[in-house]
């Protein structure tokens, strides 16, 4: 799909230092043949092995890897459909699909990382922040917590938290994809690179990134990194107003599943 193919390009171009090869699989053989052919033509002159090779893999071989990346793309409402929360619209169909692959991973005794790249937080609101000086502190001091969609929590600053500005910035982020859809396009390019390819590469490098990790019976989006000792999540003293927003997001997440 759109996100998967864009994510593939991002991993291929950016992941040479931590990815040896990338296997791709799709329900259409023509789609995988096209992307295998196209991606492997992208190379640096006189350094043709600098980028990871892209190969087509069969469904039964999907879990012969260190990192499995699932990109859901079923049930995306068309532009102009009037759907306000696209992420929740996709949840029912995508949860059934990913359940199939999670079961397959267990059957194959998969010991690697299982990464689900769903409709990510659009970085467009951050671009708004660059243009608006009121939000500029987010670029160095800000954080994001919780799920994608209406319960996302954006903090303008951990050190100097402003509840009003943070809620405004959260709203800009939650509705950013609607602005792109309003001009007639599905927002997938920036999220595929920013929240997809870059986040996955940071994760594989063991660097800090934003992602959902299992906490308290749910998956919650936080700043985290993988170390030789296991997963490390950022621990911060939080202002009461910010903490209450995160607790609300947590409670609403528990109601969904």
C-alpha atoms as a PDB file:
ATOM      1  CA  UNK A   1       0.000   0.000   0.000  1.00  0.00           C
ATOM      2  CA  UNK A   2       0.921   3.685   0.061  1.00  0.00           C
ATOM      3  CA  UNK A   3       2.395   3.674   3.562  1.00  0.00           C
ATOM      4  CA  UNK A   4       4.126   0.310   3.142  1.00  0.00           C
ATOM      5  CA  UNK A   5       5.864   1.235  -0.103  1.00  0.00           C
ATOM      6  CA  UNK A   6       6.944   4.619   1.244  1.00  0.00           C
ATOM      7  CA  UNK A   7       8.159   3.009   4.458  1.00  0.00           C
ATOM      8  CA  UNK A   8      10.130   0.470   2.421  1.00  0.00           C
ATOM      9  CA  UNK A   9      11.888   3.264   0.535  1.00  0.00           C
ATOM     10  CA  UNK A  10      12.734   5.022   3.792  1.00  0.00           C
ATOM     11  CA  UNK A  11      14.209   1.885   5.365  1.00  0.00           C
ATOM     12  CA  UNK A  12      16.140   1.090   2.193  1.00  0.00           C
ATOM     13  CA  UNK A  13      17.675   4.567   1.944  1.00  0.00           C
ATOM     14  CA  UNK A  14      18.304   5.240   5.627  1.00  0.00           C
ATOM     15  CA  UNK A  15      18.937   1.860   7.230  1.00  0.00           C
ATOM     16  CA  UNK A  16      22.184   0.678   5.660  1.00  0.00           C
ATOM     17  CA  UNK A  17      24.047   0.807   8.979  1.00  0.00           C
ATOM     18  CA  UNK A  18      21.621  -1.460  10.839  1.00  0.00           C
ATOM     19  CA  UNK A  19      19.712  -3.479   8.196  1.00  0.00           C
ATOM     20  CA  UNK A  20      21.369  -6.253   6.182  1.00  0.00           C
ATOM     21  CA  UNK A  21      18.349  -7.061   3.997  1.00  0.00           C
ATOM     22  CA  UNK A  22      14.637  -6.280   3.696  1.00  0.00           C
ATOM     23  CA  UNK A  23      12.065  -8.910   2.821  1.00  0.00           C
ATOM     24  CA  UNK A  24       8.723  -7.774   1.403  1.00  0.00           C
ATOM     25  CA  UNK A  25       5.426  -9.630   1.144  1.00  0.00           C
ATOM     26  CA  UNK A  26       2.030  -8.642  -0.257  1.00  0.00           C
ATOM     27  CA  UNK A  27      -1.165 -10.343  -1.370  1.00  0.00           C
ATOM     28  CA  UNK A  28      -0.253  -9.317  -4.939  1.00  0.00           C
ATOM     29  CA  UNK A  29       2.821 -10.912  -6.557  1.00  0.00           C
ATOM     30  CA  UNK A  30       2.876  -8.074  -9.087  1.00  0.00           C
ATOM     31  CA  UNK A  31       3.188  -5.499  -6.317  1.00  0.00           C
ATOM     32  CA  UNK A  32       6.148  -7.210  -4.656  1.00  0.00           C
ATOM     33  CA  UNK A  33       7.835  -7.861  -8.016  1.00  0.00           C
ATOM     34  CA  UNK A  34       7.514  -4.178  -8.871  1.00  0.00           C
ATOM     35  CA  UNK A  35       8.978  -2.958  -5.564  1.00  0.00           C
ATOM     36  CA  UNK A  36      11.807  -5.508  -5.540  1.00  0.00           C
ATOM     37  CA  UNK A  37      12.812  -4.373  -9.033  1.00  0.00           C
ATOM     38  CA  UNK A  38      12.460  -0.643  -8.317  1.00  0.00           C
ATOM     39  CA  UNK A  39      14.149  -0.549  -4.904  1.00  0.00           C
ATOM     40  CA  UNK A  40      17.188  -2.574  -5.937  1.00  0.00           C
ATOM     41  CA  UNK A  41      17.879  -0.070  -8.712  1.00  0.00           C
ATOM     42  CA  UNK A  42      18.388   2.635  -6.072  1.00  0.00           C
ATOM     43  CA  UNK A  43      22.098   2.566  -5.258  1.00  0.00           C
ATOM     44  CA  UNK A  44      25.183   4.706  -4.744  1.00  0.00           C
ATOM     45  CA  UNK A  45      27.610   4.595  -7.675  1.00  0.00           C
ATOM     46  CA  UNK A  46      30.717   2.481  -6.951  1.00  0.00           C
ATOM     47  CA  UNK A  47      29.176   1.465  -3.619  1.00  0.00           C
ATOM     48  CA  UNK A  48      26.395  -0.773  -4.852  1.00  0.00           C
ATOM     49  CA  UNK A  49      26.223  -2.815  -1.667  1.00  0.00           C
ATOM     50  CA  UNK A  50      25.869   0.198   0.658  1.00  0.00           C
ATOM     51  CA  UNK A  51      22.080  -0.119   0.841  1.00  0.00           C
ATOM     52  CA  UNK A  52      20.267  -3.244   2.098  1.00  0.00           C
ATOM     53  CA  UNK A  53      19.047  -5.677  -0.540  1.00  0.00           C
ATOM     54  CA  UNK A  54      15.283  -5.970  -1.038  1.00  0.00           C
ATOM     55  CA  UNK A  55      13.891  -9.468  -1.618  1.00  0.00           C
ATOM     56  CA  UNK A  56      10.421 -10.943  -2.018  1.00  0.00           C
ATOM     57  CA  UNK A  57       9.592 -13.467   0.712  1.00  0.00           C
ATOM     58  CA  UNK A  58       6.804 -16.022   0.860  1.00  0.00           C
ATOM     59  CA  UNK A  59       4.172 -15.760   3.630  1.00  0.00           C
ATOM     60  CA  UNK A  60       5.501 -18.920   5.285  1.00  0.00           C
ATOM     61  CA  UNK A  61       8.947 -17.293   5.544  1.00  0.00           C
ATOM     62  CA  UNK A  62       7.779 -13.995   7.019  1.00  0.00           C
ATOM     63  CA  UNK A  63       9.191 -14.707  10.451  1.00  0.00           C
ATOM     64  CA  UNK A  64      12.670 -15.766   9.341  1.00  0.00           C
ATOM     65  CA  UNK A  65      13.917 -12.364  10.403  1.00  0.00           C
ATOM     66  CA  UNK A  66      14.996 -10.222  13.342  1.00  0.00           C
ATOM     67  CA  UNK A  67      12.372  -7.504  12.889  1.00  0.00           C
ATOM     68  CA  UNK A  68       8.869  -8.042  11.481  1.00  0.00           C
ATOM     69  CA  UNK A  69       7.041  -4.880  10.386  1.00  0.00           C
ATOM     70  CA  UNK A  70       3.284  -5.013   9.828  1.00  0.00           C
ATOM     71  CA  UNK A  71       1.746  -2.138   7.851  1.00  0.00           C
ATOM     72  CA  UNK A  72      -2.054  -2.177   7.891  1.00  0.00           C
ATOM     73  CA  UNK A  73      -3.825  -0.499   4.999  1.00  0.00           C
ATOM     74  CA  UNK A  74      -7.290  -2.032   4.831  1.00  0.00           C
ATOM     75  CA  UNK A  75     -10.411   0.046   5.264  1.00  0.00           C
ATOM     76  CA  UNK A  76      -8.971   3.540   4.732  1.00  0.00           C
ATOM     77  CA  UNK A  77     -11.982   5.763   4.000  1.00  0.00           C
ATOM     78  CA  UNK A  78     -11.740   7.719   0.753  1.00  0.00           C
ATOM     79  CA  UNK A  79     -10.933  11.410   0.752  1.00  0.00           C
ATOM     80  CA  UNK A  80     -14.172  13.365   1.111  1.00  0.00           C
ATOM     81  CA  UNK A  81     -15.996  10.607   3.014  1.00  0.00           C
ATOM     82  CA  UNK A  82     -16.538  12.837   6.056  1.00  0.00           C
ATOM     83  CA  UNK A  83     -14.939  10.377   8.499  1.00  0.00           C
ATOM     84  CA  UNK A  84     -13.383  12.452  11.299  1.00  0.00           C
ATOM     85  CA  UNK A  85     -11.294   9.882  13.189  1.00  0.00           C
ATOM     86  CA  UNK A  86      -9.750   7.829  10.395  1.00  0.00           C
ATOM     87  CA  UNK A  87      -7.621   5.835  12.832  1.00  0.00           C
ATOM     88  CA  UNK A  88     -10.548   4.438  14.772  1.00  0.00           C
ATOM     89  CA  UNK A  89     -12.386   3.760  11.507  1.00  0.00           C
ATOM     90  CA  UNK A  90      -9.536   1.433  10.539  1.00  0.00           C
ATOM     91  CA  UNK A  91      -9.232  -0.224  13.941  1.00  0.00           C
ATOM     92  CA  UNK A  92     -11.807  -3.017  13.505  1.00  0.00           C
ATOM     93  CA  UNK A  93     -10.513  -4.317  10.159  1.00  0.00           C
ATOM     94  CA  UNK A  94      -6.846  -3.896  10.989  1.00  0.00           C
ATOM     95  CA  UNK A  95      -7.123  -5.621  14.367  1.00  0.00           C
ATOM     96  CA  UNK A  96      -8.451  -8.754  12.637  1.00  0.00           C
ATOM     97  CA  UNK A  97      -5.589  -8.777  10.139  1.00  0.00           C
ATOM     98  CA  UNK A  98      -2.826  -8.216  12.662  1.00  0.00           C
ATOM     99  CA  UNK A  99      -4.328 -10.919  14.891  1.00  0.00           C
ATOM    100  CA  UNK A 100      -3.720 -13.432  12.107  1.00  0.00           C
ATOM    101  CA  UNK A 101      -0.032 -12.527  11.888  1.00  0.00           C
ATOM    102  CA  UNK A 102       0.398 -12.415  15.652  1.00  0.00           C
ATOM    103  CA  UNK A 103      -0.900 -15.998  15.794  1.00  0.00           C
ATOM    104  CA  UNK A 104       1.462 -16.972  12.984  1.00  0.00           C
ATOM    105  CA  UNK A 105       4.380 -15.427  14.901  1.00  0.00           C
ATOM    106  CA  UNK A 106       3.554 -17.557  17.947  1.00  0.00           C
ATOM    107  CA  UNK A 107       3.270 -20.700  15.826  1.00  0.00           C
ATOM    108  CA  UNK A 108       6.689 -19.977  14.306  1.00  0.00           C
ATOM    109  CA  UNK A 109       8.142 -19.329  17.787  1.00  0.00           C
ATOM    110  CA  UNK A 110       9.266 -15.889  16.603  1.00  0.00           C
ATOM    111  CA  UNK A 111      11.820 -14.345  18.984  1.00  0.00           C
ATOM    112  CA  UNK A 112      12.426 -11.062  17.176  1.00  0.00           C
ATOM    113  CA  UNK A 113      10.680  -7.695  17.315  1.00  0.00           C
ATOM    114  CA  UNK A 114       7.074  -7.514  16.091  1.00  0.00           C
ATOM    115  CA  UNK A 115       6.463  -3.905  14.989  1.00  0.00           C
ATOM    116  CA  UNK A 116       3.004  -2.647  14.047  1.00  0.00           C
ATOM    117  CA  UNK A 117       3.066   0.537  11.971  1.00  0.00           C
ATOM    118  CA  UNK A 118      -0.509   1.791  12.079  1.00  0.00           C
ATOM    119  CA  UNK A 119      -1.788   5.208  11.022  1.00  0.00           C
ATOM    120  CA  UNK A 120       0.851   7.280  12.852  1.00  0.00           C
ATOM    121  CA  UNK A 121       0.770  10.695  14.423  1.00  0.00           C
ATOM    122  CA  UNK A 122       1.131  13.169  11.603  1.00  0.00           C
ATOM    123  CA  UNK A 123       4.123  15.450  12.026  1.00  0.00           C
ATOM    124  CA  UNK A 124       2.299  18.312  10.367  1.00  0.00           C
ATOM    125  CA  UNK A 125       1.368  19.894  13.685  1.00  0.00           C
ATOM    126  CA  UNK A 126       5.049  20.044  14.574  1.00  0.00           C
ATOM    127  CA  UNK A 127       5.603  21.993  11.369  1.00  0.00           C
ATOM    128  CA  UNK A 128       2.897  24.357  12.568  1.00  0.00           C
ATOM    129  CA  UNK A 129       4.869  24.661  15.772  1.00  0.00           C
ATOM    130  CA  UNK A 130       7.987  25.713  13.886  1.00  0.00           C
ATOM    131  CA  UNK A 131       6.013  28.517  12.279  1.00  0.00           C
ATOM    132  CA  UNK A 132       4.288  29.536  15.508  1.00  0.00           C
ATOM    133  CA  UNK A 133       6.657  30.807  18.207  1.00  0.00           C
ATOM    134  CA  UNK A 134       4.206  29.886  20.938  1.00  0.00           C
ATOM    135  CA  UNK A 135       4.941  26.203  20.301  1.00  0.00           C
ATOM    136  CA  UNK A 136       8.683  26.462  19.655  1.00  0.00           C
ATOM    137  CA  UNK A 137       9.690  24.930  22.995  1.00  0.00           C
ATOM    138  CA  UNK A 138       8.057  21.658  21.915  1.00  0.00           C
ATOM    139  CA  UNK A 139      10.930  21.100  19.476  1.00  0.00           C
ATOM    140  CA  UNK A 140      13.422  20.626  22.332  1.00  0.00           C
ATOM    141  CA  UNK A 141      11.316  20.038  25.454  1.00  0.00           C
ATOM    142  CA  UNK A 142       8.068  18.500  24.199  1.00  0.00           C
ATOM    143  CA  UNK A 143       6.743  14.968  24.553  1.00  0.00           C
ATOM    144  CA  UNK A 144       3.905  12.834  23.193  1.00  0.00           C
ATOM    145  CA  UNK A 145       2.023  10.148  25.103  1.00  0.00           C
ATOM    146  CA  UNK A 146      -0.771   7.676  24.509  1.00  0.00           C
ATOM    147  CA  UNK A 147      -2.455   6.416  21.353  1.00  0.00           C
ATOM    148  CA  UNK A 148      -3.024   7.942  17.968  1.00  0.00           C
ATOM    149  CA  UNK A 149      -6.370   9.669  17.570  1.00  0.00           C
ATOM    150  CA  UNK A 150      -8.547  11.616  19.962  1.00  0.00           C
ATOM    151  CA  UNK A 151      -6.784  10.450  23.147  1.00  0.00           C
ATOM    152  CA  UNK A 152      -3.319  11.523  22.036  1.00  0.00           C
ATOM    153  CA  UNK A 153      -1.545  13.682  24.633  1.00  0.00           C
ATOM    154  CA  UNK A 154       0.974  16.304  23.511  1.00  0.00           C
ATOM    155  CA  UNK A 155       2.968  18.261  26.096  1.00  0.00           C
ATOM    156  CA  UNK A 156       4.469  21.520  24.847  1.00  0.00           C
ATOM    157  CA  UNK A 157       7.242  21.210  27.439  1.00  0.00           C
ATOM    158  CA  UNK A 158       8.139  18.866  30.266  1.00  0.00           C
ATOM    159  CA  UNK A 159      10.166  21.541  32.034  1.00  0.00           C
ATOM    160  CA  UNK A 160       7.713  24.440  31.635  1.00  0.00           C
ATOM    161  CA  UNK A 161       4.388  22.765  30.937  1.00  0.00           C
ATOM    162  CA  UNK A 162       1.549  24.984  29.677  1.00  0.00           C
ATOM    163  CA  UNK A 163      -1.755  23.088  29.731  1.00  0.00           C
ATOM    164  CA  UNK A 164      -3.606  25.447  27.390  1.00  0.00           C
ATOM    165  CA  UNK A 165      -0.881  25.507  24.733  1.00  0.00           C
ATOM    166  CA  UNK A 166      -0.410  21.739  25.032  1.00  0.00           C
ATOM    167  CA  UNK A 167      -4.094  21.058  24.399  1.00  0.00           C
ATOM    168  CA  UNK A 168      -4.027  23.400  21.413  1.00  0.00           C
ATOM    169  CA  UNK A 169      -0.980  21.638  20.001  1.00  0.00           C
ATOM    170  CA  UNK A 170      -2.640  18.259  20.630  1.00  0.00           C
ATOM    171  CA  UNK A 171      -5.701  19.337  18.662  1.00  0.00           C
ATOM    172  CA  UNK A 172      -3.524  20.487  15.764  1.00  0.00           C
ATOM    173  CA  UNK A 173      -1.800  17.116  15.720  1.00  0.00           C
ATOM    174  CA  UNK A 174      -4.994  15.056  15.951  1.00  0.00           C
ATOM    175  CA  UNK A 175      -6.636  16.955  13.079  1.00  0.00           C
ATOM    176  CA  UNK A 176      -3.523  17.365  10.901  1.00  0.00           C
ATOM    177  CA  UNK A 177      -4.452  14.498   8.598  1.00  0.00           C
ATOM    178  CA  UNK A 178      -7.845  16.114   7.972  1.00  0.00           C
ATOM    179  CA  UNK A 179      -6.131  19.203   6.582  1.00  0.00           C
ATOM    180  CA  UNK A 180      -4.252  17.073   4.057  1.00  0.00           C
ATOM    181  CA  UNK A 181      -7.416  15.169   3.153  1.00  0.00           C
ATOM    182  CA  UNK A 182      -9.256  18.477   2.728  1.00  0.00           C
ATOM    183  CA  UNK A 183      -6.963  19.392  -0.162  1.00  0.00           C
ATOM    184  CA  UNK A 184      -7.593  16.002  -1.750  1.00  0.00           C
ATOM    185  CA  UNK A 185      -4.753  13.739  -0.619  1.00  0.00           C
ATOM    186  CA  UNK A 186      -4.353  10.886   1.834  1.00  0.00           C
ATOM    187  CA  UNK A 187      -1.558  11.764   4.297  1.00  0.00           C
ATOM    188  CA  UNK A 188       0.905   8.895   4.107  1.00  0.00           C
ATOM    189  CA  UNK A 189       4.301  10.116   2.870  1.00  0.00           C
ATOM    190  CA  UNK A 190       5.443  12.153   5.881  1.00  0.00           C
ATOM    191  CA  UNK A 191       4.071   9.662   8.463  1.00  0.00           C
ATOM    192  CA  UNK A 192       5.669   6.708   6.646  1.00  0.00           C
ATOM    193  CA  UNK A 193       9.091   8.345   6.874  1.00  0.00           C
ATOM    194  CA  UNK A 194       8.800  10.227  10.171  1.00  0.00           C
ATOM    195  CA  UNK A 195       6.791   7.847  12.350  1.00  0.00           C
ATOM    196  CA  UNK A 196       7.639   4.753  10.311  1.00  0.00           C
ATOM    197  CA  UNK A 197      11.085   4.496   8.739  1.00  0.00           C
ATOM    198  CA  UNK A 198      12.930   6.916  11.038  1.00  0.00           C
ATOM    199  CA  UNK A 199      11.348   5.506  14.218  1.00  0.00           C
ATOM    200  CA  UNK A 200      12.122   1.914  13.194  1.00  0.00           C
ATOM    201  CA  UNK A 201      15.739   2.754  12.395  1.00  0.00           C
ATOM    202  CA  UNK A 202      16.192   4.619  15.686  1.00  0.00           C
ATOM    203  CA  UNK A 203      14.702   1.589  17.444  1.00  0.00           C
ATOM    204  CA  UNK A 204      17.109  -0.814  15.718  1.00  0.00           C
ATOM    205  CA  UNK A 205      20.047   1.453  16.559  1.00  0.00           C
ATOM    206  CA  UNK A 206      19.064   1.438  20.225  1.00  0.00           C
ATOM    207  CA  UNK A 207      18.357   5.183  20.209  1.00  0.00           C
ATOM    208  CA  UNK A 208      15.490   7.058  21.864  1.00  0.00           C
ATOM    209  CA  UNK A 209      12.296   7.225  19.805  1.00  0.00           C
ATOM    210  CA  UNK A 210       8.522   7.482  20.224  1.00  0.00           C
ATOM    211  CA  UNK A 211       6.555   4.242  20.128  1.00  0.00           C
ATOM    212  CA  UNK A 212       3.874   2.230  21.872  1.00  0.00           C
ATOM    213  CA  UNK A 213       5.098  -0.222  24.501  1.00  0.00           C
ATOM    214  CA  UNK A 214       3.224  -2.639  26.765  1.00  0.00           C
ATOM    215  CA  UNK A 215       2.504  -0.957  30.102  1.00  0.00           C
ATOM    216  CA  UNK A 216      -0.172  -1.784  32.656  1.00  0.00           C
ATOM    217  CA  UNK A 217      -2.109  -4.130  30.405  1.00  0.00           C
ATOM    218  CA  UNK A 218      -2.226  -1.770  27.392  1.00  0.00           C
ATOM    219  CA  UNK A 219       0.111  -0.411  24.742  1.00  0.00           C
ATOM    220  CA  UNK A 220       0.938   3.230  25.500  1.00  0.00           C
ATOM    221  CA  UNK A 221       2.968   5.583  23.339  1.00  0.00           C
ATOM    222  CA  UNK A 222       6.054   6.878  25.200  1.00  0.00           C
ATOM    223  CA  UNK A 223       9.691   7.790  24.624  1.00  0.00           C
ATOM    224  CA  UNK A 224      11.655   4.524  24.756  1.00  0.00           C
ATOM    225  CA  UNK A 225      14.695   2.651  23.506  1.00  0.00           C
ATOM    226  CA  UNK A 226      15.999  -0.915  23.329  1.00  0.00           C
ATOM    227  CA  UNK A 227      19.195  -1.684  25.238  1.00  0.00           C
ATOM    228  CA  UNK A 228      21.266  -4.843  25.697  1.00  0.00           C
ATOM    229  CA  UNK A 229      19.361  -5.314  28.962  1.00  0.00           C
ATOM    230  CA  UNK A 230      15.900  -4.902  27.434  1.00  0.00           C
ATOM    231  CA  UNK A 231      13.376  -2.129  26.864  1.00  0.00           C
ATOM    232  CA  UNK A 232      13.943   1.197  28.642  1.00  0.00           C
ATOM    233  CA  UNK A 233      11.182   3.789  28.932  1.00  0.00           C
ATOM    234  CA  UNK A 234      11.742   7.388  29.905  1.00  0.00           C
ATOM    235  CA  UNK A 235      10.846   8.182  33.518  1.00  0.00           C
ATOM    236  CA  UNK A 236       9.909  11.786  34.210  1.00  0.00           C
ATOM    237  CA  UNK A 237       8.363  13.856  36.991  1.00  0.00           C
ATOM    238  CA  UNK A 238       5.104  15.077  35.452  1.00  0.00           C
ATOM    239  CA  UNK A 239       2.975  18.144  36.233  1.00  0.00           C
ATOM    240  CA  UNK A 240      -0.391  17.160  37.738  1.00  0.00           C
ATOM    241  CA  UNK A 241      -2.386  18.540  34.793  1.00  0.00           C
ATOM    242  CA  UNK A 242      -0.330  16.540  32.286  1.00  0.00           C
ATOM    243  CA  UNK A 243      -0.483  13.385  34.413  1.00  0.00           C
ATOM    244  CA  UNK A 244      -4.290  13.626  34.555  1.00  0.00           C
ATOM    245  CA  UNK A 245      -4.471  13.839  30.759  1.00  0.00           C
ATOM    246  CA  UNK A 246      -2.310  10.721  30.410  1.00  0.00           C
ATOM    247  CA  UNK A 247      -4.437   8.810  32.941  1.00  0.00           C
ATOM    248  CA  UNK A 248      -7.577   9.724  30.969  1.00  0.00           C
ATOM    249  CA  UNK A 249      -5.971   8.413  27.780  1.00  0.00           C
ATOM    250  CA  UNK A 250      -5.004   5.222  29.607  1.00  0.00           C
ATOM    251  CA  UNK A 251      -8.538   4.664  30.882  1.00  0.00           C
ATOM    252  CA  UNK A 252     -10.043   5.221  27.436  1.00  0.00           C
ATOM    253  CA  UNK A 253      -7.538   2.789  25.895  1.00  0.00           C
ATOM    254  CA  UNK A 254      -8.595   0.078  28.310  1.00  0.00           C
ATOM    255  CA  UNK A 255     -12.220   0.538  27.198  1.00  0.00           C
ATOM    256  CA  UNK A 256     -11.361  -0.021  23.515  1.00  0.00           C
ATOM    257  CA  UNK A 257      -9.870  -3.500  23.802  1.00  0.00           C
END
